[in-house]
Amino acid sequence: MENLKPLTQWEQFRNESEDIKFVWVQFMTYIGTNLVRMIPIAHFTRLIETNQAISVPKAVLHLLPHDHVATGGSLTGSFYLRPDLTSFCHHLNPGRALVMATWVDTDNKPIGQCARSKLEALTDLIRRQMSCSVLVGFELEFVLLRRRKSPTGQLEYEPMNINHSWCSMTLEDEHLLGFLEEAAGALEDIGISVQQFHAELAPGQWEFILP
């Protein structure tokens, strides 16, 4: 879909996904927080048809955890989210789709703080000057934790399996396979292919290898 116009891309995605009722427009801040605007399908279609973007306060660029603004950050001004329709994918739950967004100004041009557009510009520069394309592989690493109450009544978390090492398959590991296989299948259902998965080094740690 990369070479299609935005409206054509959107129409193609809708024809392939007739159950979609809401589109989640996602963008990531500098502290690694995924933020989202949830838009009903009819309004999202109007945004694409009229080439409109979604206004966001510039304070987002300076947000710390718990929505504190970093020293020197401005509370005024705004930028805009332009959905990148090549990034469309299905949500885990039916009726929803996900799309990433580029940060743009009032002229619909990427702003200097947009890491997504800078990465795109870098890969384009490599392609033009070096005749090379950039292929990036991803992996998910996570720790499975069990919730329990301490003797004092506080909630604590502990790894679900301790008898565990890199690429191991212990009895404790086998007890988690049903959950892990279900997770791999759920990712496959929304178009994210898991090439491999295996135990990692830390207690309860696993890795999913993606394309």
mmCIF file with all atom_site columns, C-alpha atoms in Angstrom:
data_model
loop_
_atom_site.group_PDB
_atom_site.id
_atom_site.type_symbol
_atom_site.label_atom_id
_atom_site.label_alt_id
_atom_site.label_comp_id
_atom_site.label_asym_id
_atom_site.label_entity_id
_atom_site.label_seq_id
_atom_site.pdbx_PDB_ins_code
_atom_site.Cartn_x
_atom_site.Cartn_y
_atom_site.Cartn_z
_atom_site.occupancy
_atom_site.B_iso_or_equiv
_atom_site.pdbx_formal_charge
_atom_site.auth_seq_id
_atom_site.auth_comp_id
_atom_site.auth_asym_id
_atom_site.auth_atom_id
_atom_site.pdbx_PDB_model_num
ATOM 1   C CA . MET A 1 1   ? 0.000   0.000   0.000  1.00 0.00 ? 1   MET A CA 1
ATOM 2   C CA . GLU A 1 2   ? 3.061   2.299   0.197  1.00 0.00 ? 2   GLU A CA 1
ATOM 3   C CA . ASN A 1 3   ? 2.566   3.936   -3.216 1.00 0.00 ? 3   ASN A CA 1
ATOM 4   C CA . LEU A 1 4   ? -1.183  4.521   -2.945 1.00 0.00 ? 4   LEU A CA 1
ATOM 5   C CA . LYS A 1 5   ? -2.789  7.832   -2.029 1.00 0.00 ? 5   LYS A CA 1
ATOM 6   C CA . PRO A 1 6   ? -4.034  8.076   1.598  1.00 0.00 ? 6   PRO A CA 1
ATOM 7   C CA . LEU A 1 7   ? -7.730  7.870   0.718  1.00 0.00 ? 7   LEU A CA 1
ATOM 8   C CA . THR A 1 8   ? -7.130  4.867   -1.567 1.00 0.00 ? 8   THR A CA 1
ATOM 9   C CA . GLN A 1 9   ? -5.058  3.181   1.160  1.00 0.00 ? 9   GLN A CA 1
ATOM 10  C CA . TRP A 1 10  ? -7.839  3.754   3.662  1.00 0.00 ? 10  TRP A CA 1
ATOM 11  C CA . GLU A 1 11  ? -10.544 2.449   1.320  1.00 0.00 ? 11  GLU A CA 1
ATOM 12  C CA . GLN A 1 12  ? -8.471  -0.661  0.626  1.00 0.00 ? 12  GLN A CA 1
ATOM 13  C CA . PHE A 1 13  ? -7.989  -1.324  4.340  1.00 0.00 ? 13  PHE A CA 1
ATOM 14  C CA . ARG A 1 14  ? -11.709 -0.846  5.031  1.00 0.00 ? 14  ARG A CA 1
ATOM 15  C CA . ASN A 1 15  ? -12.666 -3.254  2.243  1.00 0.00 ? 15  ASN A CA 1
ATOM 16  C CA . GLU A 1 16  ? -10.430 -5.862  3.853  1.00 0.00 ? 16  GLU A CA 1
ATOM 17  C CA . SER A 1 17  ? -11.645 -5.074  7.409  1.00 0.00 ? 17  SER A CA 1
ATOM 18  C CA . GLU A 1 18  ? -15.365 -4.399  7.344  1.00 0.00 ? 18  GLU A CA 1
ATOM 19  C CA . ASP A 1 19  ? -15.772 -4.977  11.102 1.00 0.00 ? 19  ASP A CA 1
ATOM 20  C CA . ILE A 1 20  ? -13.694 -1.915  12.117 1.00 0.00 ? 20  ILE A CA 1
ATOM 21  C CA . LYS A 1 21  ? -15.639 0.583   14.250 1.00 0.00 ? 21  LYS A CA 1
ATOM 22  C CA . PHE A 1 22  ? -12.820 2.562   15.880 1.00 0.00 ? 22  PHE A CA 1
ATOM 23  C CA . VAL A 1 23  ? -9.310  3.586   14.836 1.00 0.00 ? 23  VAL A CA 1
ATOM 24  C CA . TRP A 1 24  ? -6.627  4.050   17.487 1.00 0.00 ? 24  TRP A CA 1
ATOM 25  C CA . VAL A 1 25  ? -4.119  6.702   16.371 1.00 0.00 ? 25  VAL A CA 1
ATOM 26  C CA . GLN A 1 26  ? -0.932  6.044   18.345 1.00 0.00 ? 26  GLN A CA 1
ATOM 27  C CA . PHE A 1 27  ? 2.215   8.082   18.902 1.00 0.00 ? 27  PHE A CA 1
ATOM 28  C CA . MET A 1 28  ? 5.152   7.642   21.265 1.00 0.00 ? 28  MET A CA 1
ATOM 29  C CA . THR A 1 29  ? 6.717   10.327  23.466 1.00 0.00 ? 29  THR A CA 1
ATOM 30  C CA . TYR A 1 30  ? 10.418  10.717  24.240 1.00 0.00 ? 30  TYR A CA 1
ATOM 31  C CA . ILE A 1 31  ? 10.021  8.784   27.490 1.00 0.00 ? 31  ILE A CA 1
ATOM 32  C CA . GLY A 1 32  ? 8.702   5.735   25.637 1.00 0.00 ? 32  GLY A CA 1
ATOM 33  C CA . THR A 1 33  ? 5.031   6.203   26.515 1.00 0.00 ? 33  THR A CA 1
ATOM 34  C CA . ASN A 1 34  ? 2.512   5.107   23.887 1.00 0.00 ? 34  ASN A CA 1
ATOM 35  C CA . LEU A 1 35  ? -0.311  7.663   23.668 1.00 0.00 ? 35  LEU A CA 1
ATOM 36  C CA . VAL A 1 36  ? -3.526  7.142   21.739 1.00 0.00 ? 36  VAL A CA 1
ATOM 37  C CA . ARG A 1 37  ? -6.507  9.002   20.293 1.00 0.00 ? 37  ARG A CA 1
ATOM 38  C CA . MET A 1 38  ? -9.540  6.746   19.696 1.00 0.00 ? 38  MET A CA 1
ATOM 39  C CA . ILE A 1 39  ? -11.623 7.876   16.723 1.00 0.00 ? 39  ILE A CA 1
ATOM 40  C CA . PRO A 1 40  ? -14.964 6.481   15.471 1.00 0.00 ? 40  PRO A CA 1
ATOM 41  C CA . ILE A 1 41  ? -14.716 5.107   11.961 1.00 0.00 ? 41  ILE A CA 1
ATOM 42  C CA . ALA A 1 42  ? -17.010 7.726   10.370 1.00 0.00 ? 42  ALA A CA 1
ATOM 43  C CA . HIS A 1 43  ? -15.000 10.646  11.730 1.00 0.00 ? 43  HIS A CA 1
ATOM 44  C CA . PHE A 1 44  ? -11.678 9.028   10.851 1.00 0.00 ? 44  PHE A CA 1
ATOM 45  C CA . THR A 1 45  ? -12.904 8.593   7.272  1.00 0.00 ? 45  THR A CA 1
ATOM 46  C CA . ARG A 1 46  ? -13.782 12.313  7.144  1.00 0.00 ? 46  ARG A CA 1
ATOM 47  C CA . LEU A 1 47  ? -10.284 13.186  8.408  1.00 0.00 ? 47  LEU A CA 1
ATOM 48  C CA . ILE A 1 48  ? -8.731  11.210  5.556  1.00 0.00 ? 48  ILE A CA 1
ATOM 49  C CA . GLU A 1 49  ? -11.155 12.550  2.926  1.00 0.00 ? 49  GLU A CA 1
ATOM 50  C CA . THR A 1 50  ? -10.484 16.183  3.928  1.00 0.00 ? 50  THR A CA 1
ATOM 51  C CA . ASN A 1 51  ? -6.740  15.669  4.622  1.00 0.00 ? 51  ASN A CA 1
ATOM 52  C CA . GLN A 1 52  ? -7.081  16.898  8.202  1.00 0.00 ? 52  GLN A CA 1
ATOM 53  C CA . ALA A 1 53  ? -4.702  16.129  11.049 1.00 0.00 ? 53  ALA A CA 1
ATOM 54  C CA . ILE A 1 54  ? -5.365  15.761  14.781 1.00 0.00 ? 54  ILE A CA 1
ATOM 55  C CA . SER A 1 55  ? -4.342  18.634  17.067 1.00 0.00 ? 55  SER A CA 1
ATOM 56  C CA . VAL A 1 56  ? -2.156  17.790  20.082 1.00 0.00 ? 56  VAL A CA 1
ATOM 57  C CA . PRO A 1 57  ? -0.754  20.236  22.704 1.00 0.00 ? 57  PRO A CA 1
ATOM 58  C CA . LYS A 1 58  ? 3.008   20.818  22.435 1.00 0.00 ? 58  LYS A CA 1
ATOM 59  C CA . ALA A 1 59  ? 3.307   20.198  26.166 1.00 0.00 ? 59  ALA A CA 1
ATOM 60  C CA . VAL A 1 60  ? 3.312   16.494  25.245 1.00 0.00 ? 60  VAL A CA 1
ATOM 61  C CA . LEU A 1 61  ? 6.888   16.953  23.986 1.00 0.00 ? 61  LEU A CA 1
ATOM 62  C CA . HIS A 1 62  ? 8.008   17.846  27.510 1.00 0.00 ? 62  HIS A CA 1
ATOM 63  C CA . LEU A 1 63  ? 5.918   15.465  29.599 1.00 0.00 ? 63  LEU A CA 1
ATOM 64  C CA . LEU A 1 64  ? 7.546   13.403  32.322 1.00 0.00 ? 64  LEU A CA 1
ATOM 65  C CA . PRO A 1 65  ? 5.937   10.417  34.089 1.00 0.00 ? 65  PRO A CA 1
ATOM 66  C CA . HIS A 1 66  ? 2.637   11.221  35.836 1.00 0.00 ? 66  HIS A CA 1
ATOM 67  C CA . ASP A 1 67  ? 2.084   14.110  33.380 1.00 0.00 ? 67  ASP A CA 1
ATOM 68  C CA . HIS A 1 68  ? 4.580   16.489  34.967 1.00 0.00 ? 68  HIS A CA 1
ATOM 69  C CA . VAL A 1 69  ? 6.090   19.004  32.518 1.00 0.00 ? 69  VAL A CA 1
ATOM 70  C CA . ALA A 1 70  ? 9.900   19.156  32.368 1.00 0.00 ? 70  ALA A CA 1
ATOM 71  C CA . THR A 1 71  ? 11.628  22.358  33.390 1.00 0.00 ? 71  THR A CA 1
ATOM 72  C CA . GLY A 1 72  ? 11.701  24.749  30.434 1.00 0.00 ? 72  GLY A CA 1
ATOM 73  C CA . GLY A 1 73  ? 8.821   23.016  28.682 1.00 0.00 ? 73  GLY A CA 1
ATOM 74  C CA . SER A 1 74  ? 6.051   25.147  27.208 1.00 0.00 ? 74  SER A CA 1
ATOM 75  C CA . LEU A 1 75  ? 2.371   24.745  28.034 1.00 0.00 ? 75  LEU A CA 1
ATOM 76  C CA . THR A 1 76  ? 1.244   26.634  24.915 1.00 0.00 ? 76  THR A CA 1
ATOM 77  C CA . GLY A 1 77  ? 1.116   25.779  21.239 1.00 0.00 ? 77  GLY A CA 1
ATOM 78  C CA . SER A 1 78  ? 0.204   22.622  19.370 1.00 0.00 ? 78  SER A CA 1
ATOM 79  C CA . PHE A 1 79  ? 1.291   20.243  16.644 1.00 0.00 ? 79  PHE A CA 1
ATOM 80  C CA . TYR A 1 80  ? -0.686  17.694  14.643 1.00 0.00 ? 80  TYR A CA 1
ATOM 81  C CA . LEU A 1 81  ? -0.889  13.947  14.175 1.00 0.00 ? 81  LEU A CA 1
ATOM 82  C CA . ARG A 1 82  ? -1.009  12.721  10.566 1.00 0.00 ? 82  ARG A CA 1
ATOM 83  C CA . PRO A 1 83  ? -1.917  9.015   10.426 1.00 0.00 ? 83  PRO A CA 1
ATOM 84  C CA . ASP A 1 84  ? 0.589   6.916   8.485  1.00 0.00 ? 84  ASP A CA 1
ATOM 85  C CA . LEU A 1 85  ? -1.784  4.646   6.619  1.00 0.00 ? 85  LEU A CA 1
ATOM 86  C CA . THR A 1 86  ? 1.002   2.233   5.665  1.00 0.00 ? 86  THR A CA 1
ATOM 87  C CA . SER A 1 87  ? 1.174   1.253   9.355  1.00 0.00 ? 87  SER A CA 1
ATOM 88  C CA . PHE A 1 88  ? -2.424  0.040   9.701  1.00 0.00 ? 88  PHE A CA 1
ATOM 89  C CA . CYS A 1 89  ? -2.929  -3.193  11.606 1.00 0.00 ? 89  CYS A CA 1
ATOM 90  C CA . HIS A 1 90  ? -5.721  -4.884  13.523 1.00 0.00 ? 90  HIS A CA 1
ATOM 91  C CA . HIS A 1 91  ? -6.148  -4.538  17.262 1.00 0.00 ? 91  HIS A CA 1
ATOM 92  C CA . LEU A 1 92  ? -6.257  -7.666  19.417 1.00 0.00 ? 92  LEU A CA 1
ATOM 93  C CA . ASN A 1 93  ? -9.943  -6.935  20.038 1.00 0.00 ? 93  ASN A CA 1
ATOM 94  C CA . PRO A 1 94  ? -12.424 -7.081  17.116 1.00 0.00 ? 94  PRO A CA 1
ATOM 95  C CA . GLY A 1 95  ? -13.792 -3.797  15.811 1.00 0.00 ? 95  GLY A CA 1
ATOM 96  C CA . ARG A 1 96  ? -10.560 -1.816  16.301 1.00 0.00 ? 96  ARG A CA 1
ATOM 97  C CA . ALA A 1 97  ? -7.610  -0.905  14.121 1.00 0.00 ? 97  ALA A CA 1
ATOM 98  C CA . LEU A 1 98  ? -4.261  0.667   15.026 1.00 0.00 ? 98  LEU A CA 1
ATOM 99  C CA . VAL A 1 99  ? -2.294  3.238   13.056 1.00 0.00 ? 99  VAL A CA 1
ATOM 100 C CA . MET A 1 100 ? 0.877   5.156   13.919 1.00 0.00 ? 100 MET A CA 1
ATOM 101 C CA . ALA A 1 101 ? 1.143   8.912   13.358 1.00 0.00 ? 101 ALA A CA 1
ATOM 102 C CA . THR A 1 102 ? 3.720   11.392  12.103 1.00 0.00 ? 102 THR A CA 1
ATOM 103 C CA . TRP A 1 103 ? 4.040   14.745  13.916 1.00 0.00 ? 103 TRP A CA 1
ATOM 104 C CA . VAL A 1 104 ? 3.383   17.645  11.518 1.00 0.00 ? 104 VAL A CA 1
ATOM 105 C CA . ASP A 1 105 ? 2.901   21.430  11.561 1.00 0.00 ? 105 ASP A CA 1
ATOM 106 C CA . THR A 1 106 ? 0.050   23.533  10.164 1.00 0.00 ? 106 THR A CA 1
ATOM 107 C CA . ASP A 1 107 ? 1.484   23.074  6.651  1.00 0.00 ? 107 ASP A CA 1
ATOM 108 C CA . ASN A 1 108 ? 1.348   19.278  7.061  1.00 0.00 ? 108 ASN A CA 1
ATOM 109 C CA . LYS A 1 109 ? 5.157   19.052  7.113  1.00 0.00 ? 109 LYS A CA 1
ATOM 110 C CA . PRO A 1 110 ? 7.002   16.947  9.742  1.00 0.00 ? 110 PRO A CA 1
ATOM 111 C CA . ILE A 1 111 ? 8.212   18.949  12.722 1.00 0.00 ? 111 ILE A CA 1
ATOM 112 C CA . GLY A 1 112 ? 11.819  18.721  13.873 1.00 0.00 ? 112 GLY A CA 1
ATOM 113 C CA . GLN A 1 113 ? 10.922  16.705  16.980 1.00 0.00 ? 113 GLN A CA 1
ATOM 114 C CA . CYS A 1 114 ? 9.282   13.873  15.024 1.00 0.00 ? 114 CYS A CA 1
ATOM 115 C CA . ALA A 1 115 ? 11.505  10.809  15.412 1.00 0.00 ? 115 ALA A CA 1
ATOM 116 C CA . ARG A 1 116 ? 9.349   8.828   12.991 1.00 0.00 ? 116 ARG A CA 1
ATOM 117 C CA . SER A 1 117 ? 9.919   11.236  10.083 1.00 0.00 ? 117 SER A CA 1
ATOM 118 C CA . LYS A 1 118 ? 13.642  11.536  10.896 1.00 0.00 ? 118 LYS A CA 1
ATOM 119 C CA . LEU A 1 119 ? 13.994  7.764   10.661 1.00 0.00 ? 119 LEU A CA 1
ATOM 120 C CA . GLU A 1 120 ? 12.120  7.791   7.361  1.00 0.00 ? 120 GLU A CA 1
ATOM 121 C CA . ALA A 1 121 ? 14.411  10.551  6.034  1.00 0.00 ? 121 ALA A CA 1
ATOM 122 C CA . LEU A 1 122 ? 17.492  8.590   7.120  1.00 0.00 ? 122 LEU A CA 1
ATOM 123 C CA . THR A 1 123 ? 16.383  5.375   5.389  1.00 0.00 ? 123 THR A CA 1
ATOM 124 C CA . ASP A 1 124 ? 15.556  7.386   2.240  1.00 0.00 ? 124 ASP A CA 1
ATOM 125 C CA . LEU A 1 125 ? 19.030  8.988   2.312  1.00 0.00 ? 125 LEU A CA 1
ATOM 126 C CA . ILE A 1 126 ? 20.675  5.560   2.615  1.00 0.00 ? 126 ILE A CA 1
ATOM 127 C CA . ARG A 1 127 ? 18.589  4.268   -0.284 1.00 0.00 ? 127 ARG A CA 1
ATOM 128 C CA . ARG A 1 128 ? 19.473  7.223   -2.558 1.00 0.00 ? 128 ARG A CA 1
ATOM 129 C CA . GLN A 1 129 ? 23.163  7.553   -1.727 1.00 0.00 ? 129 GLN A CA 1
ATOM 130 C CA . MET A 1 130 ? 24.123  3.946   -1.052 1.00 0.00 ? 130 MET A CA 1
ATOM 131 C CA . SER A 1 131 ? 21.520  2.031   -3.094 1.00 0.00 ? 131 SER A CA 1
ATOM 132 C CA . CYS A 1 132 ? 20.769  0.033   0.050  1.00 0.00 ? 132 CYS A CA 1
ATOM 133 C CA . SER A 1 133 ? 17.537  -0.667  1.851  1.00 0.00 ? 133 SER A CA 1
ATOM 134 C CA . VAL A 1 134 ? 17.285  -0.894  5.635  1.00 0.00 ? 134 VAL A CA 1
ATOM 135 C CA . LEU A 1 135 ? 15.812  -4.096  7.050  1.00 0.00 ? 135 LEU A CA 1
ATOM 136 C CA . VAL A 1 136 ? 15.056  -3.989  10.767 1.00 0.00 ? 136 VAL A CA 1
ATOM 137 C CA . GLY A 1 137 ? 14.180  -7.021  12.874 1.00 0.00 ? 137 GLY A CA 1
ATOM 138 C CA . PHE A 1 138 ? 12.272  -6.780  16.147 1.00 0.00 ? 138 PHE A CA 1
ATOM 139 C CA . GLU A 1 139 ? 12.002  -8.901  19.229 1.00 0.00 ? 139 GLU A CA 1
ATOM 140 C CA . LEU A 1 140 ? 9.805   -8.737  22.296 1.00 0.00 ? 140 LEU A CA 1
ATOM 141 C CA . GLU A 1 141 ? 11.348  -9.546  25.658 1.00 0.00 ? 141 GLU A CA 1
ATOM 142 C CA . PHE A 1 142 ? 9.120   -9.767  28.714 1.00 0.00 ? 142 PHE A CA 1
ATOM 143 C CA . VAL A 1 143 ? 8.920   -11.274 32.178 1.00 0.00 ? 143 VAL A CA 1
ATOM 144 C CA . LEU A 1 144 ? 5.893   -13.273 33.333 1.00 0.00 ? 144 LEU A CA 1
ATOM 145 C CA . LEU A 1 145 ? 4.999   -12.361 36.909 1.00 0.00 ? 145 LEU A CA 1
ATOM 146 C CA . ARG A 1 146 ? 2.628   -13.828 39.482 1.00 0.00 ? 146 ARG A CA 1
ATOM 147 C CA . ARG A 1 147 ? 0.767   -11.561 41.890 1.00 0.00 ? 147 ARG A CA 1
ATOM 148 C CA . ARG A 1 148 ? 0.694   -12.497 45.558 1.00 0.00 ? 148 ARG A CA 1
ATOM 149 C CA . LYS A 1 149 ? 0.096   -10.919 48.938 1.00 0.00 ? 149 LYS A CA 1
ATOM 150 C CA . SER A 1 150 ? 2.988   -10.444 51.344 1.00 0.00 ? 150 SER A CA 1
ATOM 151 C CA . PRO A 1 151 ? 2.660   -11.372 55.043 1.00 0.00 ? 151 PRO A CA 1
ATOM 152 C CA . THR A 1 152 ? 1.846   -7.694  55.684 1.00 0.00 ? 152 THR A CA 1
ATOM 153 C CA . GLY A 1 153 ? -1.001  -7.760  53.144 1.00 0.00 ? 153 GLY A CA 1
ATOM 154 C CA . GLN A 1 154 ? 0.780   -5.779  50.414 1.00 0.00 ? 154 GLN A CA 1
ATOM 155 C CA . LEU A 1 155 ? 0.558   -6.865  46.795 1.00 0.00 ? 155 LEU A CA 1
ATOM 156 C CA . GLU A 1 156 ? 3.859   -8.138  45.409 1.00 0.00 ? 156 GLU A CA 1
ATOM 157 C CA . TYR A 1 157 ? 4.969   -9.710  42.158 1.00 0.00 ? 157 TYR A CA 1
ATOM 158 C CA . GLU A 1 158 ? 7.321   -12.641 41.603 1.00 0.00 ? 158 GLU A CA 1
ATOM 159 C CA . PRO A 1 159 ? 8.530   -14.495 38.476 1.00 0.00 ? 159 PRO A CA 1
ATOM 160 C CA . MET A 1 160 ? 6.217   -17.314 37.433 1.00 0.00 ? 160 MET A CA 1
ATOM 161 C CA . ASN A 1 161 ? 9.099   -19.742 36.898 1.00 0.00 ? 161 ASN A CA 1
ATOM 162 C CA . ILE A 1 162 ? 12.465  -19.823 38.671 1.00 0.00 ? 162 ILE A CA 1
ATOM 163 C CA . ASN A 1 163 ? 13.873  -23.102 37.292 1.00 0.00 ? 163 ASN A CA 1
ATOM 164 C CA . HIS A 1 164 ? 14.594  -21.429 33.985 1.00 0.00 ? 164 HIS A CA 1
ATOM 165 C CA . SER A 1 165 ? 17.541  -20.454 31.756 1.00 0.00 ? 165 SER A CA 1
ATOM 166 C CA . TRP A 1 166 ? 18.327  -19.419 28.173 1.00 0.00 ? 166 TRP A CA 1
ATOM 167 C CA . CYS A 1 167 ? 16.465  -21.670 25.675 1.00 0.00 ? 167 CYS A CA 1
ATOM 168 C CA . SER A 1 168 ? 15.603  -24.096 28.481 1.00 0.00 ? 168 SER A CA 1
ATOM 169 C CA . MET A 1 169 ? 12.513  -26.276 28.642 1.00 0.00 ? 169 MET A CA 1
ATOM 170 C CA . THR A 1 170 ? 12.099  -27.235 32.275 1.00 0.00 ? 170 THR A CA 1
ATOM 171 C CA . LEU A 1 171 ? 8.937   -28.602 33.852 1.00 0.00 ? 171 LEU A CA 1
ATOM 172 C CA . GLU A 1 172 ? 8.122   -25.083 35.083 1.00 0.00 ? 172 GLU A CA 1
ATOM 173 C CA . ASP A 1 173 ? 8.619   -23.771 31.538 1.00 0.00 ? 173 ASP A CA 1
ATOM 174 C CA . GLU A 1 174 ? 6.284   -26.415 30.109 1.00 0.00 ? 174 GLU A CA 1
ATOM 175 C CA . HIS A 1 175 ? 3.482   -25.304 32.437 1.00 0.00 ? 175 HIS A CA 1
ATOM 176 C CA . LEU A 1 176 ? 3.532   -21.884 30.701 1.00 0.00 ? 176 LEU A CA 1
ATOM 177 C CA . LEU A 1 177 ? 3.555   -23.157 27.118 1.00 0.00 ? 177 LEU A CA 1
ATOM 178 C CA . GLY A 1 178 ? -0.215  -22.994 26.670 1.00 0.00 ? 178 GLY A CA 1
ATOM 179 C CA . PHE A 1 179 ? -0.253  -19.301 27.565 1.00 0.00 ? 179 PHE A CA 1
ATOM 180 C CA . LEU A 1 180 ? 2.762   -18.516 25.366 1.00 0.00 ? 180 LEU A CA 1
ATOM 181 C CA . GLU A 1 181 ? 1.357   -20.394 22.378 1.00 0.00 ? 181 GLU A CA 1
ATOM 182 C CA . GLU A 1 182 ? -1.960  -18.586 22.784 1.00 0.00 ? 182 GLU A CA 1
ATOM 183 C CA . ALA A 1 183 ? -0.117  -15.234 22.809 1.00 0.00 ? 183 ALA A CA 1
ATOM 184 C CA . ALA A 1 184 ? 1.807   -16.174 19.647 1.00 0.00 ? 184 ALA A CA 1
ATOM 185 C CA . GLY A 1 185 ? -1.460  -17.166 17.968 1.00 0.00 ? 185 GLY A CA 1
ATOM 186 C CA . ALA A 1 186 ? -3.137  -13.888 18.977 1.00 0.00 ? 186 ALA A CA 1
ATOM 187 C CA . LEU A 1 187 ? -0.273  -11.912 17.425 1.00 0.00 ? 187 LEU A CA 1
ATOM 188 C CA . GLU A 1 188 ? -0.594  -13.974 14.238 1.00 0.00 ? 188 GLU A CA 1
ATOM 189 C CA . ASP A 1 189 ? -4.335  -13.186 14.117 1.00 0.00 ? 189 ASP A CA 1
ATOM 190 C CA . ILE A 1 190 ? -3.604  -9.441  13.882 1.00 0.00 ? 190 ILE A CA 1
ATOM 191 C CA . GLY A 1 191 ? -0.886  -9.832  11.261 1.00 0.00 ? 191 GLY A CA 1
ATOM 192 C CA . ILE A 1 192 ? 2.202   -9.938  13.521 1.00 0.00 ? 192 ILE A CA 1
ATOM 193 C CA . SER A 1 193 ? 4.106   -13.094 12.685 1.00 0.00 ? 193 SER A CA 1
ATOM 194 C CA . VAL A 1 194 ? 6.192   -14.708 15.432 1.00 0.00 ? 194 VAL A CA 1
ATOM 195 C CA . GLN A 1 195 ? 9.180   -16.469 13.865 1.00 0.00 ? 195 GLN A CA 1
ATOM 196 C CA . GLN A 1 196 ? 10.404  -18.110 17.083 1.00 0.00 ? 196 GLN A CA 1
ATOM 197 C CA . PHE A 1 197 ? 10.034  -17.865 20.844 1.00 0.00 ? 197 PHE A CA 1
ATOM 198 C CA . HIS A 1 198 ? 12.229  -19.170 23.627 1.00 0.00 ? 198 HIS A CA 1
ATOM 199 C CA . ALA A 1 199 ? 13.183  -18.836 27.292 1.00 0.00 ? 199 ALA A CA 1
ATOM 200 C CA . GLU A 1 200 ? 15.569  -16.023 28.165 1.00 0.00 ? 200 GLU A CA 1
ATOM 201 C CA . LEU A 1 201 ? 18.160  -15.641 30.925 1.00 0.00 ? 201 LEU A CA 1
ATOM 202 C CA . ALA A 1 202 ? 16.270  -14.045 33.827 1.00 0.00 ? 202 ALA A CA 1
ATOM 203 C CA . PRO A 1 203 ? 13.657  -15.893 35.902 1.00 0.00 ? 203 PRO A CA 1
ATOM 204 C CA . GLY A 1 204 ? 10.324  -15.692 34.091 1.00 0.00 ? 204 GLY A CA 1
ATOM 205 C CA . GLN A 1 205 ? 11.851  -13.967 31.043 1.00 0.00 ? 205 GLN A CA 1
ATOM 206 C CA . TRP A 1 206 ? 10.844  -14.970 27.515 1.00 0.00 ? 206 TRP A CA 1
ATOM 207 C CA . GLU A 1 207 ? 11.511  -13.678 24.011 1.00 0.00 ? 207 GLU A CA 1
ATOM 208 C CA . PHE A 1 208 ? 9.323   -13.512 20.916 1.00 0.00 ? 208 PHE A CA 1
ATOM 209 C CA . ILE A 1 209 ? 11.314  -13.013 17.685 1.00 0.00 ? 209 ILE A CA 1
ATOM 210 C CA . LEU A 1 210 ? 9.429   -11.023 15.039 1.00 0.00 ? 210 LEU A CA 1
ATOM 211 C CA . PRO A 1 211 ? 10.217  -10.517 11.318 1.00 0.00 ? 211 PRO A CA 1
#
